[in-house]
Structure formats: structure tokens, C-alpha cells
Amino acid sequence: MTEHLKPCPFCGGKANMTTEACLDGGGRFAYVRCSQCKAKSREHYHSYGNDCPVMYQTIRDEWNTRTALTPTPQEAAR
Ligand SMILES: [Zn+2]
């Protein structure tokens, strides 16, 4: 377990923890996204105000271990 985010497995770009409001307004998504090619980790949904350090740690661990993650053609084309 670490707070460090590995560089993007596709382009070596800097990865950032990102949160985004859910379109229905009931909560937020959190995920890691590459600042260069926009590759994303799996999104984790949480209701508004219910994010927690454990959830962010899970997202970090997924990003750091899922180097086989493949961007969709649309994401790769951006
Ligand atoms: Zn990238």
C-alpha cells in the first residue's frame, strides 16, 4: 500500500486522482486519470460526502497494479 501513483502504463504521463460529480447529482465518481492520454482506472462511486481514505487507497492500488489496463479506442485517439 502506498500513496504514490505510478506513471501511466501507456504513455508514462503523470497520473492524477480525479473526482467527478455523478450526472444524477446523487454522488461522485473517483478515479485515477492520466494527465496526458486520459487513460482511466475503474471508477468508484460514492454517495455525496461519503468518500473515505480507504476508497482512495483502493483506487490507487488498482491503478498501480493494473498495468494491463487497456484504453478504449476512443480514449487512445484523444
Ligand atoms: Zn497516459
Coordinates of C-alpha atoms and ligand atoms in Angstrom, one line a residue:
M1 CA 0.0 0.0 0.0
T2 CA 1.3 3.4 -1.0
E3 CA 0.1 6.9 -1.7
H4 CA 2.3 7.1 -4.7
L5 CA 0.6 6.8 -8.1
K6 CA 2.7 5.1 -10.7
P7 CA 3.2 6.9 -14.1
C8 CA 0.7 5.9 -16.8
P9 CA 1.5 2.4 -18.2
F10 CA 0.6 3.6 -21.7
C11 CA 2.4 6.9 -22.2
G12 CA 4.4 7.4 -19.0
G13 CA 2.4 10.5 -18.2
K14 CA 1.6 11.8 -14.7
A15 CA -1.4 10.2 -13.1
N16 CA -3.9 12.2 -11.0
M17 CA -6.6 11.3 -8.6
T18 CA -9.8 12.8 -10.0
T19 CA -13.3 13.2 -8.8
E20 CA -16.4 14.0 -10.8
A21 CA -20.0 14.6 -9.9
C22 CA -22.4 11.9 -11.0
L23 CA -24.9 13.1 -13.6
D24 CA -27.8 12.3 -11.4
G25 CA -26.5 14.5 -8.7
G26 CA -26.6 11.8 -6.0
G27 CA -22.9 11.2 -5.6
R28 CA -19.5 11.4 -7.1
F29 CA -17.1 9.2 -9.0
A30 CA -13.4 9.0 -8.1
Y31 CA -10.8 7.5 -10.3
V32 CA -7.2 7.9 -11.4
R33 CA -6.6 9.5 -14.8
C34 CA -3.5 10.1 -16.9
S35 CA -2.9 13.8 -17.5
Q36 CA -1.6 13.1 -21.0
C37 CA -3.5 10.3 -22.7
K38 CA -6.5 10.3 -20.3
A39 CA -6.4 6.6 -19.6
K40 CA -8.6 5.9 -16.6
S41 CA -8.7 3.5 -13.7
R42 CA -12.0 1.9 -12.8
E43 CA -14.5 4.5 -11.4
H44 CA -15.5 4.2 -7.8
Y45 CA -18.9 5.6 -7.0
H46 CA -19.7 7.0 -3.6
S47 CA -22.7 9.0 -2.3
Y48 CA -22.1 12.6 -1.6
G49 CA -19.8 13.2 1.4
N50 CA -19.2 9.5 1.9
D51 CA -15.8 9.3 0.3
C52 CA -13.1 7.9 2.6
P53 CA -9.3 7.3 2.6
V54 CA -9.8 3.5 2.2
M55 CA -11.7 4.1 -1.1
Y56 CA -8.9 6.3 -2.4
Q57 CA -6.3 3.8 -1.4
T58 CA -8.2 1.1 -3.2
I59 CA -8.2 3.2 -6.4
R60 CA -4.5 3.9 -6.0
D61 CA -3.8 0.2 -5.6
E62 CA -5.8 -0.6 -8.6
W63 CA -4.1 1.9 -10.8
N64 CA -0.7 0.8 -9.5
T65 CA -1.3 -2.9 -10.1
R66 CA -3.5 -2.9 -13.2
T67 CA -0.8 -2.1 -15.7
A68 CA -2.6 -4.4 -18.3
L69 CA -5.5 -1.9 -18.3
T70 CA -6.2 -1.0 -22.0
P71 CA -7.8 2.2 -23.1
T72 CA -10.7 2.1 -25.4
P73 CA -10.1 3.1 -29.0
Q74 CA -11.8 6.4 -28.3
E75 CA -9.6 7.1 -25.3
A76 CA -6.5 6.2 -27.2
A77 CA -7.4 8.5 -30.1
R78 CA -7.8 11.6 -28.0
Ligands
ZN1 ZN -1.1 8.1 -20.3

